Amino acid sequence: MQHVKTGVNNGVATIEIARPEKKNALTQAMYQAMADAINAAREDAAVRAVLITGQPGVFTSGNDIEDFMQRPPGQGSDGLDSPVFRFMRALLECDKPVVAAVTGAAIGIGTTMLLHCDFVYVSDEARLAMPFVGLGLVPEYASSLLVPQLMGQRRAAEKLLLAEPFGPEQAVECGLANAVLPAAEVVNHARRVAERFNALPPGAVREAKALMRGPQREQVLATIQTEGAIFARRLRSPEAMEAFQAFFQKRKPDFSKFS
Ligand code: COA
């Protein structure tokens, strides 16, 4: 069963997350497939833009929590050679425009990855959340840097410290997304935006994107490394174990015994 579907059509490389039975939770194999697809899109002269999308009602519920428990990204290397890191690195280094069609719930890395896309269109049924702290973890992939920058410390604290979910209108209002679309239209709209790059000069687009990302690049990479080390340690923490077990036991976690 292919949980990531890829294809190139009319100048657009599409990466469709397709594991609806687990709400599109991302396994290591899926991250690797997504990294490979982005890297292939970079190399393919016929590709002018990349489109990342999900299934009706769900973009992705984030990292597969069972995978987190069974195969946590390595601690010694800060997880920097793990498939999830390879995917995020590929996304960060993609020199072609990346458009996200957020078809529904975007949880954890489902929201984090949007910070590194160039265009984000959200379904009017989408729910977004960065629930890391509630899972005994910390923000990842430079979200501790980029979210406060994007929406200010106050609103970032709601999203990252309280782990409050938010809706599509708020995603636009706080600068995370370009626009809200009816659920049935979000993918086609995002695809049309991606296809606009067929009519633009690819060299200028590439250099403009590099200029837009350039000034912060080193800071983003350094933050990812710092977060990664803490995240890897916290994945093995008793707080995270309690949160993960509570998720699978379909109960609220109990953090009262921790100090
Ligand atoms: N990892 C592993 N399995 C997951 C998952 C994840 N991130 N998200 C959902 N699933 C599984 C559920 O365990 C369930 O499996 P089951 O049918 O074998 O019991 C199945 O997908 C359906 O999920 P369910 O929670 O019943 O669907 P829902 O519609 O009630 O809620 C979500 C959807 C996305 C809101 C909810 O699944 C959720 O909050 N997921 C966890 C998100 C999360 O914390 N991600 C961050 C990881 S860092």
PDB file of C-alpha atoms and ligand atoms in Angstrom:
ATOM      1  CA  MET A   1       0.000   0.000   0.000  1.00  0.00           C
ATOM      2  CA  GLN A   2       1.508   3.303  -1.149  1.00  0.00           C
ATOM      3  CA  HIS A   3       1.008   5.892   1.603  1.00  0.00           C
ATOM      4  CA  VAL A   4       2.614   8.704  -0.367  1.00  0.00           C
ATOM      5  CA  LYS A   5       1.472   9.146  -3.953  1.00  0.00           C
ATOM      6  CA  THR A   6       3.669  11.167  -6.265  1.00  0.00           C
ATOM      7  CA  GLY A   7       3.453  12.284  -9.860  1.00  0.00           C
ATOM      8  CA  VAL A   8       4.402  15.082 -12.229  1.00  0.00           C
ATOM      9  CA  ASN A   9       1.764  16.777 -14.338  1.00  0.00           C
ATOM     10  CA  ASN A  10       1.822  20.063 -16.222  1.00  0.00           C
ATOM     11  CA  GLY A  11       4.994  21.298 -14.515  1.00  0.00           C
ATOM     12  CA  VAL A  12       3.823  20.430 -10.995  1.00  0.00           C
ATOM     13  CA  ALA A  13       5.273  17.624  -8.860  1.00  0.00           C
ATOM     14  CA  THR A  14       2.489  16.480  -6.551  1.00  0.00           C
ATOM     15  CA  ILE A  15       3.135  14.766  -3.229  1.00  0.00           C
ATOM     16  CA  GLU A  16      -0.109  13.391  -1.818  1.00  0.00           C
ATOM     17  CA  ILE A  17      -0.128  11.999   1.709  1.00  0.00           C
ATOM     18  CA  ALA A  18      -2.479   9.026   1.548  1.00  0.00           C
ATOM     19  CA  ARG A  19      -2.903   7.029   4.734  1.00  0.00           C
ATOM     20  CA  PRO A  20      -6.469   7.981   5.625  1.00  0.00           C
ATOM     21  CA  GLU A  21      -7.036   5.003   7.946  1.00  0.00           C
ATOM     22  CA  LYS A  22      -4.462   6.545  10.331  1.00  0.00           C
ATOM     23  CA  LYS A  23      -5.421  10.148   9.587  1.00  0.00           C
ATOM     24  CA  ASN A  24      -2.340  10.474   7.361  1.00  0.00           C
ATOM     25  CA  ALA A  25       0.068   9.972  10.296  1.00  0.00           C
ATOM     26  CA  LEU A  26       3.601  10.026   8.889  1.00  0.00           C
ATOM     27  CA  THR A  27       5.908   7.030   9.264  1.00  0.00           C
ATOM     28  CA  GLN A  28       9.622   6.961   8.560  1.00  0.00           C
ATOM     29  CA  ALA A  29       8.990   5.322   5.188  1.00  0.00           C
ATOM     30  CA  MET A  30       6.559   8.111   4.272  1.00  0.00           C
ATOM     31  CA  TYR A  31       9.039  10.852   5.227  1.00  0.00           C
ATOM     32  CA  GLN A  32      11.652   9.144   3.087  1.00  0.00           C
ATOM     33  CA  ALA A  33       9.269   8.938   0.128  1.00  0.00           C
ATOM     34  CA  MET A  34       8.451  12.636   0.524  1.00  0.00           C
ATOM     35  CA  ALA A  35      12.149  13.581   0.759  1.00  0.00           C
ATOM     36  CA  ASP A  36      12.886  11.554  -2.383  1.00  0.00           C
ATOM     37  CA  ALA A  37       9.996  13.192  -4.249  1.00  0.00           C
ATOM     38  CA  ILE A  38      11.138  16.726  -3.366  1.00  0.00           C
ATOM     39  CA  ASN A  39      14.726  15.956  -4.327  1.00  0.00           C
ATOM     40  CA  ALA A  40      13.581  14.417  -7.626  1.00  0.00           C
ATOM     41  CA  ALA A  41      11.455  17.518  -8.314  1.00  0.00           C
ATOM     42  CA  ARG A  42      14.528  19.707  -7.839  1.00  0.00           C
ATOM     43  CA  GLU A  43      16.450  17.705 -10.419  1.00  0.00           C
ATOM     44  CA  ASP A  44      13.630  17.476 -12.955  1.00  0.00           C
ATOM     45  CA  ALA A  45      13.756  20.406 -15.405  1.00  0.00           C
ATOM     46  CA  ALA A  46      10.112  19.765 -16.329  1.00  0.00           C
ATOM     47  CA  VAL A  47       9.024  20.601 -12.763  1.00  0.00           C
ATOM     48  CA  ARG A  48       8.369  24.271 -11.995  1.00  0.00           C
ATOM     49  CA  ALA A  49       6.704  23.885  -8.571  1.00  0.00           C
ATOM     50  CA  VAL A  50       5.864  21.301  -5.912  1.00  0.00           C
ATOM     51  CA  LEU A  51       2.405  20.691  -4.451  1.00  0.00           C
ATOM     52  CA  ILE A  52       1.959  18.943  -1.085  1.00  0.00           C
ATOM     53  CA  THR A  53      -1.535  17.763  -0.266  1.00  0.00           C
ATOM     54  CA  GLY A  54      -3.481  15.272   1.831  1.00  0.00           C
ATOM     55  CA  GLN A  55      -6.840  13.507   1.843  1.00  0.00           C
ATOM     56  CA  PRO A  56     -10.317  15.001   2.141  1.00  0.00           C
ATOM     57  CA  GLY A  57     -10.675  16.031   5.793  1.00  0.00           C
ATOM     58  CA  VAL A  58      -7.083  15.410   6.788  1.00  0.00           C
ATOM     59  CA  PHE A  59      -3.767  16.879   5.697  1.00  0.00           C
ATOM     60  CA  THR A  60      -1.719  14.954   8.248  1.00  0.00           C
ATOM     61  CA  SER A  61      -2.135  14.106  11.931  1.00  0.00           C
ATOM     62  CA  GLY A  62       1.630  14.498  12.262  1.00  0.00           C
ATOM     63  CA  ASN A  63       4.296  12.011  13.146  1.00  0.00           C
ATOM     64  CA  ASP A  64       3.021   8.471  13.661  1.00  0.00           C
ATOM     65  CA  ILE A  65       3.016   8.259  17.443  1.00  0.00           C
ATOM     66  CA  GLU A  66       3.640   4.517  17.423  1.00  0.00           C
ATOM     67  CA  ASP A  67       6.707   5.104  15.235  1.00  0.00           C
ATOM     68  CA  PHE A  68       7.847   7.743  17.748  1.00  0.00           C
ATOM     69  CA  MET A  69       7.653   5.137  20.513  1.00  0.00           C
ATOM     70  CA  GLN A  70       9.198   2.243  18.557  1.00  0.00           C
ATOM     71  CA  ARG A  71      11.786   4.087  16.483  1.00  0.00           C
ATOM     72  CA  PRO A  72      12.488   7.551  17.915  1.00  0.00           C
ATOM     73  CA  PRO A  73      14.864   9.594  15.723  1.00  0.00           C
ATOM     74  CA  GLY A  74      18.438   8.999  16.971  1.00  0.00           C
ATOM     75  CA  GLN A  75      19.700  10.891  19.990  1.00  0.00           C
ATOM     76  CA  GLY A  76      23.468  10.739  19.353  1.00  0.00           C
ATOM     77  CA  SER A  77      23.165  12.415  15.971  1.00  0.00           C
ATOM     78  CA  ASP A  78      20.321  14.694  17.168  1.00  0.00           C
ATOM     79  CA  GLY A  79      18.158  12.765  14.730  1.00  0.00           C
ATOM     80  CA  LEU A  80      19.878  14.594  11.878  1.00  0.00           C
ATOM     81  CA  ASP A  81      20.145  11.496   9.702  1.00  0.00           C
ATOM     82  CA  SER A  82      16.578  10.364  10.311  1.00  0.00           C
ATOM     83  CA  PRO A  83      13.975  10.230   7.499  1.00  0.00           C
ATOM     84  CA  VAL A  84      11.990  13.085   9.069  1.00  0.00           C
ATOM     85  CA  PHE A  85      15.088  15.262   9.058  1.00  0.00           C
ATOM     86  CA  ARG A  86      15.829  14.267   5.460  1.00  0.00           C
ATOM     87  CA  PHE A  87      12.301  15.319   4.506  1.00  0.00           C
ATOM     88  CA  MET A  88      12.483  18.662   6.293  1.00  0.00           C
ATOM     89  CA  ARG A  89      15.963  19.304   4.914  1.00  0.00           C
ATOM     90  CA  ALA A  90      14.713  18.566   1.382  1.00  0.00           C
ATOM     91  CA  LEU A  91      11.805  20.966   1.947  1.00  0.00           C
ATOM     92  CA  LEU A  92      14.104  23.676   3.304  1.00  0.00           C
ATOM     93  CA  GLU A  93      16.501  23.276   0.413  1.00  0.00           C
ATOM     94  CA  CYS A  94      13.926  22.979  -2.332  1.00  0.00           C
ATOM     95  CA  ASP A  95      14.803  25.805  -4.715  1.00  0.00           C
ATOM     96  CA  LYS A  96      11.445  25.604  -6.513  1.00  0.00           C
ATOM     97  CA  PRO A  97       8.228  27.059  -5.065  1.00  0.00           C
ATOM     98  CA  VAL A  98       6.360  24.718  -2.728  1.00  0.00           C
ATOM     99  CA  VAL A  99       2.578  25.074  -2.415  1.00  0.00           C
ATOM    100  CA  ALA A 100       0.611  23.321   0.351  1.00  0.00           C
ATOM    101  CA  ALA A 101      -3.070  22.424   0.074  1.00  0.00           C
ATOM    102  CA  VAL A 102      -4.162  21.835   3.680  1.00  0.00           C
ATOM    103  CA  THR A 103      -7.140  19.570   3.065  1.00  0.00           C
ATOM    104  CA  GLY A 104      -8.067  19.120   6.730  1.00  0.00           C
ATOM    105  CA  ALA A 105      -6.412  18.506  10.108  1.00  0.00           C
ATOM    106  CA  ALA A 106      -2.769  19.597  10.151  1.00  0.00           C
ATOM    107  CA  ILE A 107      -1.272  18.519  13.459  1.00  0.00           C
ATOM    108  CA  GLY A 108       2.306  18.659  14.705  1.00  0.00           C
ATOM    109  CA  ILE A 109       4.666  18.465  11.762  1.00  0.00           C
ATOM    110  CA  GLY A 110       1.568  18.936   9.594  1.00  0.00           C
ATOM    111  CA  THR A 111       1.596  22.566  10.747  1.00  0.00           C
ATOM    112  CA  THR A 112       5.365  22.867  11.197  1.00  0.00           C
ATOM    113  CA  MET A 113       6.043  21.983   7.568  1.00  0.00           C
ATOM    114  CA  LEU A 114       3.777  24.839   6.427  1.00  0.00           C
ATOM    115  CA  LEU A 115       6.280  27.323   7.862  1.00  0.00           C
ATOM    116  CA  HIS A 116       8.715  26.126   5.202  1.00  0.00           C
ATOM    117  CA  CYS A 117       6.316  26.169   2.244  1.00  0.00           C
ATOM    118  CA  ASP A 118       6.007  29.245   0.028  1.00  0.00           C
ATOM    119  CA  PHE A 119       2.213  29.218  -0.370  1.00  0.00           C
ATOM    120  CA  VAL A 120      -0.356  27.703   2.002  1.00  0.00           C
ATOM    121  CA  TYR A 121      -4.061  27.289   1.173  1.00  0.00           C
ATOM    122  CA  VAL A 122      -6.322  25.873   3.872  1.00  0.00           C
ATOM    123  CA  SER A 123      -9.658  24.151   3.651  1.00  0.00           C
ATOM    124  CA  ASP A 124     -12.501  25.794   5.549  1.00  0.00           C
ATOM    125  CA  GLU A 125     -12.693  22.516   7.499  1.00  0.00           C
ATOM    126  CA  ALA A 126      -9.029  22.492   8.537  1.00  0.00           C
ATOM    127  CA  ARG A 127      -7.829  22.444  12.135  1.00  0.00           C
ATOM    128  CA  LEU A 128      -4.227  23.246  12.856  1.00  0.00           C
ATOM    129  CA  ALA A 129      -2.210  22.564  16.004  1.00  0.00           C
ATOM    130  CA  MET A 130       1.325  22.279  17.283  1.00  0.00           C
ATOM    131  CA  PRO A 131       0.663  20.063  20.318  1.00  0.00           C
ATOM    132  CA  PHE A 132       4.315  19.327  21.132  1.00  0.00           C
ATOM    133  CA  VAL A 133       4.363  20.606  24.712  1.00  0.00           C
ATOM    134  CA  GLY A 134       1.191  18.659  25.521  1.00  0.00           C
ATOM    135  CA  LEU A 135       3.002  15.539  24.299  1.00  0.00           C
ATOM    136  CA  GLY A 136       5.996  16.187  26.565  1.00  0.00           C
ATOM    137  CA  LEU A 137       7.995  17.455  23.571  1.00  0.00           C
ATOM    138  CA  VAL A 138       9.242  20.827  22.297  1.00  0.00           C
ATOM    139  CA  PRO A 139       8.671  22.755  19.065  1.00  0.00           C
ATOM    140  CA  GLU A 140      10.634  21.454  16.063  1.00  0.00           C
ATOM    141  CA  TYR A 141      12.132  22.502  12.736  1.00  0.00           C
ATOM    142  CA  ALA A 142      12.622  26.134  13.695  1.00  0.00           C
ATOM    143  CA  SER A 143       9.018  26.656  14.763  1.00  0.00           C
ATOM    144  CA  SER A 144      10.274  28.069  18.087  1.00  0.00           C
ATOM    145  CA  LEU A 145      11.918  30.800  15.982  1.00  0.00           C
ATOM    146  CA  LEU A 146       9.496  31.202  13.075  1.00  0.00           C
ATOM    147  CA  VAL A 147       6.125  31.068  14.870  1.00  0.00           C
ATOM    148  CA  PRO A 148       6.887  33.988  17.253  1.00  0.00           C
ATOM    149  CA  GLN A 149       8.337  35.911  14.300  1.00  0.00           C
ATOM    150  CA  LEU A 150       5.249  35.295  12.221  1.00  0.00           C
ATOM    151  CA  MET A 151       2.518  36.014  14.746  1.00  0.00           C
ATOM    152  CA  GLY A 152       4.217  37.676  17.732  1.00  0.00           C
ATOM    153  CA  GLN A 153       5.139  36.215  21.127  1.00  0.00           C
ATOM    154  CA  ARG A 154       1.609  36.382  22.589  1.00  0.00           C
ATOM    155  CA  ARG A 155      -0.144  34.387  19.902  1.00  0.00           C
ATOM    156  CA  ALA A 156       2.865  32.071  19.570  1.00  0.00           C
ATOM    157  CA  ALA A 157       2.577  31.282  23.288  1.00  0.00           C
ATOM    158  CA  GLU A 158      -1.035  30.193  22.770  1.00  0.00           C
ATOM    159  CA  LYS A 159      -0.029  27.888  19.924  1.00  0.00           C
ATOM    160  CA  LEU A 160       3.278  26.548  21.280  1.00  0.00           C
ATOM    161  CA  LEU A 161       3.002  26.657  25.093  1.00  0.00           C
ATOM    162  CA  LEU A 162      -0.730  26.034  25.529  1.00  0.00           C
ATOM    163  CA  ALA A 163      -0.799  23.957  22.316  1.00  0.00           C
ATOM    164  CA  GLU A 164      -4.142  25.541  21.398  1.00  0.00           C
ATOM    165  CA  PRO A 165      -5.587  24.338  18.092  1.00  0.00           C
ATOM    166  CA  PHE A 166      -6.702  27.010  15.647  1.00  0.00           C
ATOM    167  CA  GLY A 167      -8.897  27.267  12.597  1.00  0.00           C
ATOM    168  CA  PRO A 168      -8.298  28.273   8.987  1.00  0.00           C
ATOM    169  CA  GLU A 169      -9.278  31.936   9.385  1.00  0.00           C
ATOM    170  CA  GLN A 170      -6.803  32.339  12.220  1.00  0.00           C
ATOM    171  CA  ALA A 171      -4.128  30.620  10.148  1.00  0.00           C
ATOM    172  CA  VAL A 172      -4.583  33.349   7.524  1.00  0.00           C
ATOM    173  CA  GLU A 173      -4.901  36.152  10.047  1.00  0.00           C
ATOM    174  CA  CYS A 174      -1.650  35.214  11.785  1.00  0.00           C
ATOM    175  CA  GLY A 175       0.259  34.940   8.517  1.00  0.00           C
ATOM    176  CA  LEU A 176       0.653  31.171   8.348  1.00  0.00           C
ATOM    177  CA  ALA A 177      -1.636  30.729   5.345  1.00  0.00           C
ATOM    178  CA  ASN A 178      -2.514  32.697   2.205  1.00  0.00           C
ATOM    179  CA  ALA A 179      -6.236  31.989   1.997  1.00  0.00           C
ATOM    180  CA  VAL A 180      -9.144  29.802   3.130  1.00  0.00           C
ATOM    181  CA  LEU A 181     -10.947  27.823   0.388  1.00  0.00           C
ATOM    182  CA  PRO A 182     -14.008  25.615   0.456  1.00  0.00           C
ATOM    183  CA  ALA A 183     -12.892  22.045   1.194  1.00  0.00           C
ATOM    184  CA  ALA A 184     -13.862  20.880  -2.293  1.00  0.00           C
ATOM    185  CA  GLU A 185     -11.766  23.573  -3.972  1.00  0.00           C
ATOM    186  CA  VAL A 186      -8.584  23.812  -1.947  1.00  0.00           C
ATOM    187  CA  VAL A 187      -6.494  21.304  -3.935  1.00  0.00           C
ATOM    188  CA  ASN A 188      -7.471  22.697  -7.335  1.00  0.00           C
ATOM    189  CA  HIS A 189      -6.821  26.230  -6.173  1.00  0.00           C
ATOM    190  CA  ALA A 190      -3.366  25.297  -4.854  1.00  0.00           C
ATOM    191  CA  ARG A 191      -2.625  23.431  -8.088  1.00  0.00           C
ATOM    192  CA  ARG A 192      -3.573  26.455 -10.177  1.00  0.00           C
ATOM    193  CA  VAL A 193      -1.182  28.599  -8.130  1.00  0.00           C
ATOM    194  CA  ALA A 194       1.594  26.027  -8.640  1.00  0.00           C
ATOM    195  CA  GLU A 195       0.873  25.939 -12.384  1.00  0.00           C
ATOM    196  CA  ARG A 196       1.356  29.693 -12.650  1.00  0.00           C
ATOM    197  CA  PHE A 197       5.091  29.033 -12.403  1.00  0.00           C
ATOM    198  CA  ASN A 198       4.950  27.436 -15.872  1.00  0.00           C
ATOM    199  CA  ALA A 199       4.639  30.965 -17.251  1.00  0.00           C
ATOM    200  CA  LEU A 200       7.392  32.521 -15.123  1.00  0.00           C
ATOM    201  CA  PRO A 201      11.169  32.421 -15.719  1.00  0.00           C
ATOM    202  CA  PRO A 202      12.487  29.577 -13.519  1.00  0.00           C
ATOM    203  CA  GLY A 203      15.924  31.080 -12.945  1.00  0.00           C
ATOM    204  CA  ALA A 204      14.505  34.335 -11.589  1.00  0.00           C
ATOM    205  CA  VAL A 205      12.011  32.448  -9.402  1.00  0.00           C
ATOM    206  CA  ARG A 206      14.834  30.299  -8.002  1.00  0.00           C
ATOM    207  CA  GLU A 207      17.048  33.276  -7.215  1.00  0.00           C
ATOM    208  CA  ALA A 208      14.187  35.292  -5.722  1.00  0.00           C
ATOM    209  CA  LYS A 209      13.269  32.399  -3.430  1.00  0.00           C
ATOM    210  CA  ALA A 210      16.914  32.047  -2.346  1.00  0.00           C
ATOM    211  CA  LEU A 211      17.057  35.789  -1.592  1.00  0.00           C
ATOM    212  CA  MET A 212      13.836  35.649   0.443  1.00  0.00           C
ATOM    213  CA  ARG A 213      15.125  32.751   2.561  1.00  0.00           C
ATOM    214  CA  GLY A 214      18.816  33.694   2.597  1.00  0.00           C
ATOM    215  CA  PRO A 215      19.134  36.192   5.458  1.00  0.00           C
ATOM    216  CA  GLN A 216      17.669  33.743   7.986  1.00  0.00           C
ATOM    217  CA  ARG A 217      19.019  30.507   6.638  1.00  0.00           C
ATOM    218  CA  GLU A 218      21.859  30.005   9.130  1.00  0.00           C
ATOM    219  CA  GLN A 219      19.659  30.915  12.087  1.00  0.00           C
ATOM    220  CA  VAL A 220      16.958  28.513  10.952  1.00  0.00           C
ATOM    221  CA  LEU A 221      19.464  25.659  10.569  1.00  0.00           C
ATOM    222  CA  ALA A 222      21.059  26.370  13.954  1.00  0.00           C
ATOM    223  CA  THR A 223      17.638  26.459  15.639  1.00  0.00           C
ATOM    224  CA  ILE A 224      16.670  23.152  14.028  1.00  0.00           C
ATOM    225  CA  GLN A 225      19.796  21.588  15.469  1.00  0.00           C
ATOM    226  CA  THR A 226      19.189  22.954  18.975  1.00  0.00           C
ATOM    227  CA  GLU A 227      15.520  21.927  18.946  1.00  0.00           C
ATOM    228  CA  GLY A 228      16.412  18.505  17.506  1.00  0.00           C
ATOM    229  CA  ALA A 229      18.718  17.630  20.397  1.00  0.00           C
ATOM    230  CA  ILE A 230      16.107  18.572  23.009  1.00  0.00           C
ATOM    231  CA  PHE A 231      13.291  16.908  21.049  1.00  0.00           C
ATOM    232  CA  ALA A 232      15.248  13.631  20.765  1.00  0.00           C
ATOM    233  CA  ARG A 233      15.937  13.630  24.502  1.00  0.00           C
ATOM    234  CA  ARG A 234      12.336  14.489  25.357  1.00  0.00           C
ATOM    235  CA  LEU A 235      10.979  11.683  23.117  1.00  0.00           C
ATOM    236  CA  ARG A 236      12.406   9.268  25.681  1.00  0.00           C
ATOM    237  CA  SER A 237      11.135  11.218  28.696  1.00  0.00           C
ATOM    238  CA  PRO A 238       8.547   9.875  31.164  1.00  0.00           C
ATOM    239  CA  GLU A 239       6.332  12.890  30.299  1.00  0.00           C
ATOM    240  CA  ALA A 240       6.281  11.908  26.615  1.00  0.00           C
ATOM    241  CA  MET A 241       5.679   8.238  27.452  1.00  0.00           C
ATOM    242  CA  GLU A 242       2.645   9.205  29.538  1.00  0.00           C
ATOM    243  CA  ALA A 243       1.309  11.392  26.693  1.00  0.00           C
ATOM    244  CA  PHE A 244       1.806   8.718  24.012  1.00  0.00           C
ATOM    245  CA  GLN A 245       0.243   5.962  26.128  1.00  0.00           C
ATOM    246  CA  ALA A 246      -2.697   8.212  26.940  1.00  0.00           C
ATOM    247  CA  PHE A 247      -3.238   8.841  23.209  1.00  0.00           C
ATOM    248  CA  PHE A 248      -3.473   5.140  22.396  1.00  0.00           C
ATOM    249  CA  GLN A 249      -5.547   4.415  25.505  1.00  0.00           C
ATOM    250  CA  LYS A 250      -7.893   7.225  24.370  1.00  0.00           C
ATOM    251  CA  ARG A 251      -7.696   9.020  27.722  1.00  0.00           C
ATOM    252  CA  LYS A 252      -6.394  12.385  28.955  1.00  0.00           C
ATOM    253  CA  PRO A 253      -2.717  12.321  30.011  1.00  0.00           C
ATOM    254  CA  ASP A 254      -1.990  12.787  33.719  1.00  0.00           C
ATOM    255  CA  PHE A 255       1.072  14.966  34.334  1.00  0.00           C
ATOM    256  CA  SER A 256       0.287  15.576  38.028  1.00  0.00           C
ATOM    257  CA  LYS A 257       3.167  13.401  39.261  1.00  0.00           C
ATOM    258  CA  PHE A 258       5.833  15.291  37.294  1.00  0.00           C
ATOM    259  CA  SER A 259       7.735  18.274  38.617  1.00  0.00           C
TER     260      SER A 259
HETATM  261  N1  COA B   1      -0.033   8.572  15.066  1.00  0.00           N
HETATM  262  C1  COA B   1      -0.477   7.315  15.053  1.00  0.00           C
HETATM  263  N2  COA B   1      -1.778   7.008  14.885  1.00  0.00           N
HETATM  264  C2  COA B   1      -2.628   8.016  14.698  1.00  0.00           C
HETATM  265  C3  COA B   1      -2.215   9.360  14.700  1.00  0.00           C
HETATM  266  C4  COA B   1      -0.841   9.617  14.888  1.00  0.00           C
HETATM  267  N3  COA B   1      -0.348  10.862  14.868  1.00  0.00           N
HETATM  268  N4  COA B   1      -3.292  10.145  14.494  1.00  0.00           N
HETATM  269  C5  COA B   1      -4.351   9.333  14.366  1.00  0.00           C
HETATM  270  N5  COA B   1      -3.940   8.044  14.496  1.00  0.00           N
HETATM  271  C6  COA B   1      -4.772   6.847  14.422  1.00  0.00           C
HETATM  272  C7  COA B   1      -5.602   6.641  15.684  1.00  0.00           C
HETATM  273  O1  COA B   1      -4.835   5.967  16.682  1.00  0.00           O
HETATM  274  C8  COA B   1      -6.735   5.823  15.157  1.00  0.00           C
HETATM  275  O2  COA B   1      -6.287   4.506  15.017  1.00  0.00           O
HETATM  276  P1  COA B   1      -7.314   3.262  15.334  1.00  0.00           P
HETATM  277  O3  COA B   1      -8.421   3.408  14.332  1.00  0.00           O
HETATM  278  O4  COA B   1      -6.451   2.054  15.114  1.00  0.00           O
HETATM  279  O5  COA B   1      -7.761   3.489  16.756  1.00  0.00           O
HETATM  280  C9  COA B   1      -6.944   6.355  13.742  1.00  0.00           C
HETATM  281  O6  COA B   1      -5.725   7.003  13.383  1.00  0.00           O
HETATM  282  C10 COA B   1      -8.062   7.381  13.657  1.00  0.00           C
HETATM  283  O7  COA B   1      -7.774   8.432  14.579  1.00  0.00           O
HETATM  284  P2  COA B   1      -8.871   9.050  15.570  1.00  0.00           P
HETATM  285  O8  COA B   1      -8.144   9.765  16.662  1.00  0.00           O
HETATM  286  O9  COA B   1      -9.832   8.001  15.977  1.00  0.00           O
HETATM  287  O10 COA B   1      -9.599  10.078  14.585  1.00  0.00           O
HETATM  288  P3  COA B   1     -10.380  11.422  14.958  1.00  0.00           P
HETATM  289  O11 COA B   1     -11.062  11.838  13.708  1.00  0.00           O
HETATM  290  O12 COA B   1     -11.177  11.240  16.214  1.00  0.00           O
HETATM  291  O13 COA B   1      -9.225  12.502  15.296  1.00  0.00           O
HETATM  292  C11 COA B   1      -7.141  13.647  14.973  1.00  0.00           C
HETATM  293  C12 COA B   1      -8.308  12.900  14.294  1.00  0.00           C
HETATM  294  C13 COA B   1      -6.092  13.930  13.880  1.00  0.00           C
HETATM  295  C14 COA B   1      -7.629  14.962  15.576  1.00  0.00           C
HETATM  296  C15 COA B   1      -6.558  12.765  16.091  1.00  0.00           C
HETATM  297  O14 COA B   1      -6.311  11.468  15.550  1.00  0.00           O
HETATM  298  C16 COA B   1      -5.285  13.262  16.705  1.00  0.00           C
HETATM  299  O15 COA B   1      -5.293  14.190  17.499  1.00  0.00           O
HETATM  300  N6  COA B   1      -4.148  12.589  16.377  1.00  0.00           N
HETATM  301  C17 COA B   1      -2.892  12.796  17.035  1.00  0.00           C
HETATM  302  C18 COA B   1      -2.268  14.052  16.553  1.00  0.00           C
HETATM  303  C19 COA B   1      -0.988  14.349  17.254  1.00  0.00           C
HETATM  304  O16 COA B   1      -0.881  14.508  18.456  1.00  0.00           O
HETATM  305  N7  COA B   1       0.053  14.483  16.426  1.00  0.00           N
HETATM  306  C20 COA B   1       1.293  15.003  16.833  1.00  0.00           C
HETATM  307  C21 COA B   1       2.361  14.028  16.783  1.00  0.00           C
HETATM  308  S1  COA B   1       3.874  14.886  17.161  1.00  0.00           S
END
